[in-house]
mmCIF file of N, CA and C in Angstrom:
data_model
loop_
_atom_site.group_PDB
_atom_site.id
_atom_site.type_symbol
_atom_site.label_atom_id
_atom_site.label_comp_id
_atom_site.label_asym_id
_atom_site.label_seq_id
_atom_site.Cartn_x
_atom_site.Cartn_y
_atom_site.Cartn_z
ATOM 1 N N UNK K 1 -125.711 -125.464 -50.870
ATOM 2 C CA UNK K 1 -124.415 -125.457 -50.212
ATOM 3 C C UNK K 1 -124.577 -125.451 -48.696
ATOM 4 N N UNK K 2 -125.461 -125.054 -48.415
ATOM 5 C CA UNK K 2 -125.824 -124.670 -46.853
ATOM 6 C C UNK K 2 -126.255 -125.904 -46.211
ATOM 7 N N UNK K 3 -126.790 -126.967 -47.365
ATOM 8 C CA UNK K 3 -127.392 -127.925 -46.503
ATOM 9 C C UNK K 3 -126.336 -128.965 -46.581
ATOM 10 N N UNK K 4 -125.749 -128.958 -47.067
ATOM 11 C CA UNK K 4 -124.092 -129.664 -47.399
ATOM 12 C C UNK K 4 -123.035 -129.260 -46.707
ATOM 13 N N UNK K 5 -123.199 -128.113 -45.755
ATOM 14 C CA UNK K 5 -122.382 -127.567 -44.423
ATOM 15 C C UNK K 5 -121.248 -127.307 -45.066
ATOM 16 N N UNK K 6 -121.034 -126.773 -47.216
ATOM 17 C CA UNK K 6 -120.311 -126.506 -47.314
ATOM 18 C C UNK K 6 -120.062 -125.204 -47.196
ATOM 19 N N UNK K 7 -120.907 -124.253 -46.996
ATOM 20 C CA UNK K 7 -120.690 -122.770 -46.767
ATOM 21 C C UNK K 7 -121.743 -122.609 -45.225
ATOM 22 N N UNK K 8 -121.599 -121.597 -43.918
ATOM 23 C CA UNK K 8 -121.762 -121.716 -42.866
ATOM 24 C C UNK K 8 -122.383 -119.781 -42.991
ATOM 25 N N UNK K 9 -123.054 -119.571 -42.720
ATOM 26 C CA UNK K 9 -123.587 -118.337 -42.054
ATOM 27 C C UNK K 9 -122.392 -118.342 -41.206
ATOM 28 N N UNK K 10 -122.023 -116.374 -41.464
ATOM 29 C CA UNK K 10 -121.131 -116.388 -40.343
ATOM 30 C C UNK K 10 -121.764 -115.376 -39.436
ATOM 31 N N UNK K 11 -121.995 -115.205 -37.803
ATOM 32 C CA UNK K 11 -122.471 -114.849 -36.729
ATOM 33 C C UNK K 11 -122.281 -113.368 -36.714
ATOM 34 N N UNK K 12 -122.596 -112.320 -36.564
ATOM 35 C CA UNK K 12 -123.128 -111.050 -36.423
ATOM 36 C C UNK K 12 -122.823 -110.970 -35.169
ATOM 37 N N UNK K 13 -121.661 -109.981 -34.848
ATOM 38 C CA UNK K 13 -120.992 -109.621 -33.826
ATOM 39 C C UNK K 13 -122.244 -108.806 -33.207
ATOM 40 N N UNK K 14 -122.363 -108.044 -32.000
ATOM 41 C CA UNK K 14 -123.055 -106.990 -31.510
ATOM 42 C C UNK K 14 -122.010 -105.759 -31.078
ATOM 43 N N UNK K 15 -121.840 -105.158 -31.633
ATOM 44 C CA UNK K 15 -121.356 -104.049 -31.253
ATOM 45 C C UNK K 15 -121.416 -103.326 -29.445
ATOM 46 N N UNK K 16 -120.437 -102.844 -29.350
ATOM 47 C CA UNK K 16 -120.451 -102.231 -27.825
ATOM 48 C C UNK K 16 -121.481 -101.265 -28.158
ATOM 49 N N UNK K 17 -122.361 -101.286 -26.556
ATOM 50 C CA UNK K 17 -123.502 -100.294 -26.962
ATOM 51 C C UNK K 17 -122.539 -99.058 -25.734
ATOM 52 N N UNK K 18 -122.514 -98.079 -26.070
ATOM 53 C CA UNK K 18 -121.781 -96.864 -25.330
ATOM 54 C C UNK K 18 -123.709 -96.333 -24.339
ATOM 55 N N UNK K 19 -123.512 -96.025 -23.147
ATOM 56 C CA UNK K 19 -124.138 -95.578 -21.888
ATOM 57 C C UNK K 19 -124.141 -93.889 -22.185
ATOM 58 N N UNK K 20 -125.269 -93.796 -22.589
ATOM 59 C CA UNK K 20 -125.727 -92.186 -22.738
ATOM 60 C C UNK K 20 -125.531 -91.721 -21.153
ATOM 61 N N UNK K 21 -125.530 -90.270 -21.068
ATOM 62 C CA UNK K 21 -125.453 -89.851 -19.536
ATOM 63 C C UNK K 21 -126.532 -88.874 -19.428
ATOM 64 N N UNK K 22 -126.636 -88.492 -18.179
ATOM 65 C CA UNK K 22 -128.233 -87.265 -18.156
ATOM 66 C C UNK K 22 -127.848 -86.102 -18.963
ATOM 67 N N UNK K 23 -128.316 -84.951 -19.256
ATOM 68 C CA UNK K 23 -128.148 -83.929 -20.361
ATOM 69 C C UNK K 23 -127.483 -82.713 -19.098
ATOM 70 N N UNK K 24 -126.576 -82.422 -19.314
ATOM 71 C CA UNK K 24 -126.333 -81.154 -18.204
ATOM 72 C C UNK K 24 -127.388 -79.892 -18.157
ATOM 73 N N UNK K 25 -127.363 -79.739 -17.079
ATOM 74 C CA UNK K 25 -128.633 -78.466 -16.684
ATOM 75 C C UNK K 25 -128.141 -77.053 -17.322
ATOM 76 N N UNK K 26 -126.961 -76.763 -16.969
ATOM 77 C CA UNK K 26 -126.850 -75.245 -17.417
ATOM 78 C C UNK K 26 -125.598 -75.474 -18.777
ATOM 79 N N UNK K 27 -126.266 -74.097 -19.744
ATOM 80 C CA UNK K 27 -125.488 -73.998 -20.744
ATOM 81 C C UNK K 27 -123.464 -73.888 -20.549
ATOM 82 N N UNK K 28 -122.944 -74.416 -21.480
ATOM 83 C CA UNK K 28 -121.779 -74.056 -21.476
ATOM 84 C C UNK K 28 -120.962 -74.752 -19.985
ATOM 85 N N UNK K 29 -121.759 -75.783 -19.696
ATOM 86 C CA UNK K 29 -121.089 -76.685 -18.760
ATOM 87 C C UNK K 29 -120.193 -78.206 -19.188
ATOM 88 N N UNK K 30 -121.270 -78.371 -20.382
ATOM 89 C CA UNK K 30 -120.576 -79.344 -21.223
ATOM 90 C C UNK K 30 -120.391 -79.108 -22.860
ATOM 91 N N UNK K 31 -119.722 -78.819 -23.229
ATOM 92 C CA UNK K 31 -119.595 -78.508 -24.836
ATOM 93 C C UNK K 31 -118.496 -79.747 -25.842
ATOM 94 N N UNK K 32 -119.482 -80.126 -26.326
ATOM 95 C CA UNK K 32 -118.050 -80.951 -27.497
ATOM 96 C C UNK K 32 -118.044 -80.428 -28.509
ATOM 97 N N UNK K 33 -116.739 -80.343 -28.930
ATOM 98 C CA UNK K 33 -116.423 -79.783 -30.413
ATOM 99 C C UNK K 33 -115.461 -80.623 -31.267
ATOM 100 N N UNK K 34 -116.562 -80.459 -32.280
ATOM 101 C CA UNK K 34 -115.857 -81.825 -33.880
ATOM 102 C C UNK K 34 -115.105 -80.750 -35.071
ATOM 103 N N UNK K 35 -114.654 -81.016 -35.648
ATOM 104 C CA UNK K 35 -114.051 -80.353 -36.842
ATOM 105 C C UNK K 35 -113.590 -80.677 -38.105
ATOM 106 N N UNK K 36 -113.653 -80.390 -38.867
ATOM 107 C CA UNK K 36 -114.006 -80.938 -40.493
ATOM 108 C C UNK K 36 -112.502 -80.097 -40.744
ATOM 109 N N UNK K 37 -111.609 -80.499 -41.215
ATOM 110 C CA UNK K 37 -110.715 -79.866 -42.320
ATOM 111 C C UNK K 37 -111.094 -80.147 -43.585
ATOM 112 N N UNK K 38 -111.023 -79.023 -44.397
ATOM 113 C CA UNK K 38 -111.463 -79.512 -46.213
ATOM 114 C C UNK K 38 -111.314 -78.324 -46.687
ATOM 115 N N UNK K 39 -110.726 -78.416 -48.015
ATOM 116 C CA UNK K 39 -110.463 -77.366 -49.293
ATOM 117 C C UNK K 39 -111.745 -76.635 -49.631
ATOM 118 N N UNK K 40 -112.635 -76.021 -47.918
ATOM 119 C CA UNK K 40 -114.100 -75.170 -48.431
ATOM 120 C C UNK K 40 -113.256 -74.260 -49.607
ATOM 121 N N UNK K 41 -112.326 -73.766 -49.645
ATOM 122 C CA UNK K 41 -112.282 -72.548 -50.723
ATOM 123 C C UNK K 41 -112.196 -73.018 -52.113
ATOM 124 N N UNK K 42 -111.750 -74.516 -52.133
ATOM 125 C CA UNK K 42 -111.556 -75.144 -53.530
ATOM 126 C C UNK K 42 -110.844 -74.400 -54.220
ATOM 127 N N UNK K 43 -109.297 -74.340 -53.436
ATOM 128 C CA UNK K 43 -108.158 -73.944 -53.817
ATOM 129 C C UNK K 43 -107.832 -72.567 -53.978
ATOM 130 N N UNK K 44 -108.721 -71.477 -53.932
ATOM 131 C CA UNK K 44 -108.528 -70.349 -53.415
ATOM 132 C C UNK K 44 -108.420 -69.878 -52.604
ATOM 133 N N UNK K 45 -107.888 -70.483 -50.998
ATOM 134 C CA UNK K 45 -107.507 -70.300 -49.655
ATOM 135 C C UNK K 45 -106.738 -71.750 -49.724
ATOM 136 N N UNK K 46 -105.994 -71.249 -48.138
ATOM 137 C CA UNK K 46 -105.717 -72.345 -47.804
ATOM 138 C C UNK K 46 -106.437 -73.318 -46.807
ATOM 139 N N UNK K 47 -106.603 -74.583 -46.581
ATOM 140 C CA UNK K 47 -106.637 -75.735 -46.265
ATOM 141 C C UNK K 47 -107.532 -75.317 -45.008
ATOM 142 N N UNK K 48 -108.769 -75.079 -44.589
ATOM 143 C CA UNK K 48 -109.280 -74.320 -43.286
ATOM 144 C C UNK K 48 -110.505 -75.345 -42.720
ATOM 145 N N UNK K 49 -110.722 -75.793 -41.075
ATOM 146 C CA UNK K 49 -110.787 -76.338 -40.470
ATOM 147 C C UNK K 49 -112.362 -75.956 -39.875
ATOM 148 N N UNK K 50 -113.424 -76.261 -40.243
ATOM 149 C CA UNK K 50 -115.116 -75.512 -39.683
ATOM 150 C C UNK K 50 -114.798 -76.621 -38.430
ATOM 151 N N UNK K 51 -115.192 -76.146 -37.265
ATOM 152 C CA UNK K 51 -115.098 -75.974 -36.025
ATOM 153 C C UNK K 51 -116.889 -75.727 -35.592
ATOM 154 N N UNK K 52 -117.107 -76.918 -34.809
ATOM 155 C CA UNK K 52 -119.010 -77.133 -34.306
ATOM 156 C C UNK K 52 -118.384 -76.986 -33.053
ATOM 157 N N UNK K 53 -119.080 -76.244 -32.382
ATOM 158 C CA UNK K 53 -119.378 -76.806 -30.819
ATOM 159 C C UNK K 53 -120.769 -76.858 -30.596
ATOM 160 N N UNK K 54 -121.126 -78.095 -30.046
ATOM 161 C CA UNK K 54 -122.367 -78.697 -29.445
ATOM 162 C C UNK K 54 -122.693 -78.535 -28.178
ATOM 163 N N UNK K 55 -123.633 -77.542 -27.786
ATOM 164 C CA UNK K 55 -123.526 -77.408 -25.449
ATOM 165 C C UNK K 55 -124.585 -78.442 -25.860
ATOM 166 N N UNK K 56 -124.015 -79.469 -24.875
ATOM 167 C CA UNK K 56 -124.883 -80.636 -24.131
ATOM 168 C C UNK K 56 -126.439 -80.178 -23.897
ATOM 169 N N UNK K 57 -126.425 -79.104 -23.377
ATOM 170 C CA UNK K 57 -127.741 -78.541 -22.563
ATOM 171 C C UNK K 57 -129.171 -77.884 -23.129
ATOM 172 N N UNK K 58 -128.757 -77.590 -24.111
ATOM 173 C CA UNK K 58 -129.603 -77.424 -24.857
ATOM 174 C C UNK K 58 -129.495 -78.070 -26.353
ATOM 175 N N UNK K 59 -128.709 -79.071 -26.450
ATOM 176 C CA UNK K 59 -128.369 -79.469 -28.042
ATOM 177 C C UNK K 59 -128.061 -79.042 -28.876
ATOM 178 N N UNK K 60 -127.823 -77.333 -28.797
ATOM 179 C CA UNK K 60 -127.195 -76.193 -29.627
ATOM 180 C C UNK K 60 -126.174 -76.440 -30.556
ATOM 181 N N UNK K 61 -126.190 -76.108 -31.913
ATOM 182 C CA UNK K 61 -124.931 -76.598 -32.333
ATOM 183 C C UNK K 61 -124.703 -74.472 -32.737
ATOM 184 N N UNK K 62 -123.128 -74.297 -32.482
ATOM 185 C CA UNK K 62 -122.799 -73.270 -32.624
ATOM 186 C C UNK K 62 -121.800 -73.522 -33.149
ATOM 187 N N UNK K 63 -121.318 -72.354 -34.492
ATOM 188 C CA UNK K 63 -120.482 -72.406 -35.562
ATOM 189 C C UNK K 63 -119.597 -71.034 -35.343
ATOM 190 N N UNK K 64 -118.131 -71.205 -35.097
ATOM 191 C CA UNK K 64 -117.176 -69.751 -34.757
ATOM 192 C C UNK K 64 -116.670 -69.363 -36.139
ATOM 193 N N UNK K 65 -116.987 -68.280 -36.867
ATOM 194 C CA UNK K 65 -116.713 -67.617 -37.809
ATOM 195 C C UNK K 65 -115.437 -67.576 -37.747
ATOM 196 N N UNK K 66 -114.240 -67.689 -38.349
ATOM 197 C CA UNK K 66 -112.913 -66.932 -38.595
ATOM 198 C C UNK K 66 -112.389 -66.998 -36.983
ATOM 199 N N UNK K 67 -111.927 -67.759 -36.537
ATOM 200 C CA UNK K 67 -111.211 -67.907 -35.223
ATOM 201 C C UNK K 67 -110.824 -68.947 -35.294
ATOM 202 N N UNK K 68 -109.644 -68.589 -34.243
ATOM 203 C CA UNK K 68 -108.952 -70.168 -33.530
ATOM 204 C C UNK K 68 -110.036 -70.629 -32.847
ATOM 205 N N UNK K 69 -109.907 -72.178 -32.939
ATOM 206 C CA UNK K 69 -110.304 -72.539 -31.140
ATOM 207 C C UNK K 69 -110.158 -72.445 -30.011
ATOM 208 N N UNK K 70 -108.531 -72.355 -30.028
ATOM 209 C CA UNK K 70 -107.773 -71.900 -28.723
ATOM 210 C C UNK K 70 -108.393 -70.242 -28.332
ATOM 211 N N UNK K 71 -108.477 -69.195 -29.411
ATOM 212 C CA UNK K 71 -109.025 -68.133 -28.905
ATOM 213 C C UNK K 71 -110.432 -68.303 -28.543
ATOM 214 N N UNK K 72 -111.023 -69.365 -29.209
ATOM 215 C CA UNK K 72 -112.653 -69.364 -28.645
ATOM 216 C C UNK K 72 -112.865 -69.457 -27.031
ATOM 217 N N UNK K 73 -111.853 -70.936 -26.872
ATOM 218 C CA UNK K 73 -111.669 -71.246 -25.967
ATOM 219 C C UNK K 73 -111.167 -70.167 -24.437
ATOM 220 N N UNK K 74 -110.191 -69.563 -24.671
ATOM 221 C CA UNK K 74 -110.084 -68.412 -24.025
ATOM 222 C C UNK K 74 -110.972 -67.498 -23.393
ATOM 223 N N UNK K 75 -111.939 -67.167 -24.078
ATOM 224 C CA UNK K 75 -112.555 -66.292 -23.825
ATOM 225 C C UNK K 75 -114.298 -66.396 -23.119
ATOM 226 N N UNK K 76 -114.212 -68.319 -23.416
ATOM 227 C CA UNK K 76 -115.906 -69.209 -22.619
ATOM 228 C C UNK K 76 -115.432 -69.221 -20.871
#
């Protein structure tokens, strides 16, 4: 079929490559935080949200037991 130009390879986009940045020097200067909502209790709680924060600076991943974020947040 290919040599009959009735079917064509189709071209392989390249994806945007995203620009890493330098690693920040001191802890707790840059932190991102991701969050998972999911039925951890499997229906014996309600509906609860695990909360990562990652400091840039050392690659740390840190996990807040039983808190808001907003109170985490408060108190960095």
């Amino acid at each position: 079929m290919m040599g009959a130009d009735a079917w064509k390879n189709k071209q392989v986009k390249k994806g945007a490559v995203h620009q890493s940045w330098p690693r920040c020097r001191q802890r707790g200067k840059l932190i991102q935080i991701d969050g998972s909502p999911h039925d951890w209790f499997e229906g014996r709680a309600e509906v609860c949200n695990l909360a990562v924060f990652i400091d840039d600076a050392g690659n740390e991943l840190n996990l807040v037991k039983r808190t808001k974020v907003t109170q985490y947040l408060k108190h960095r």
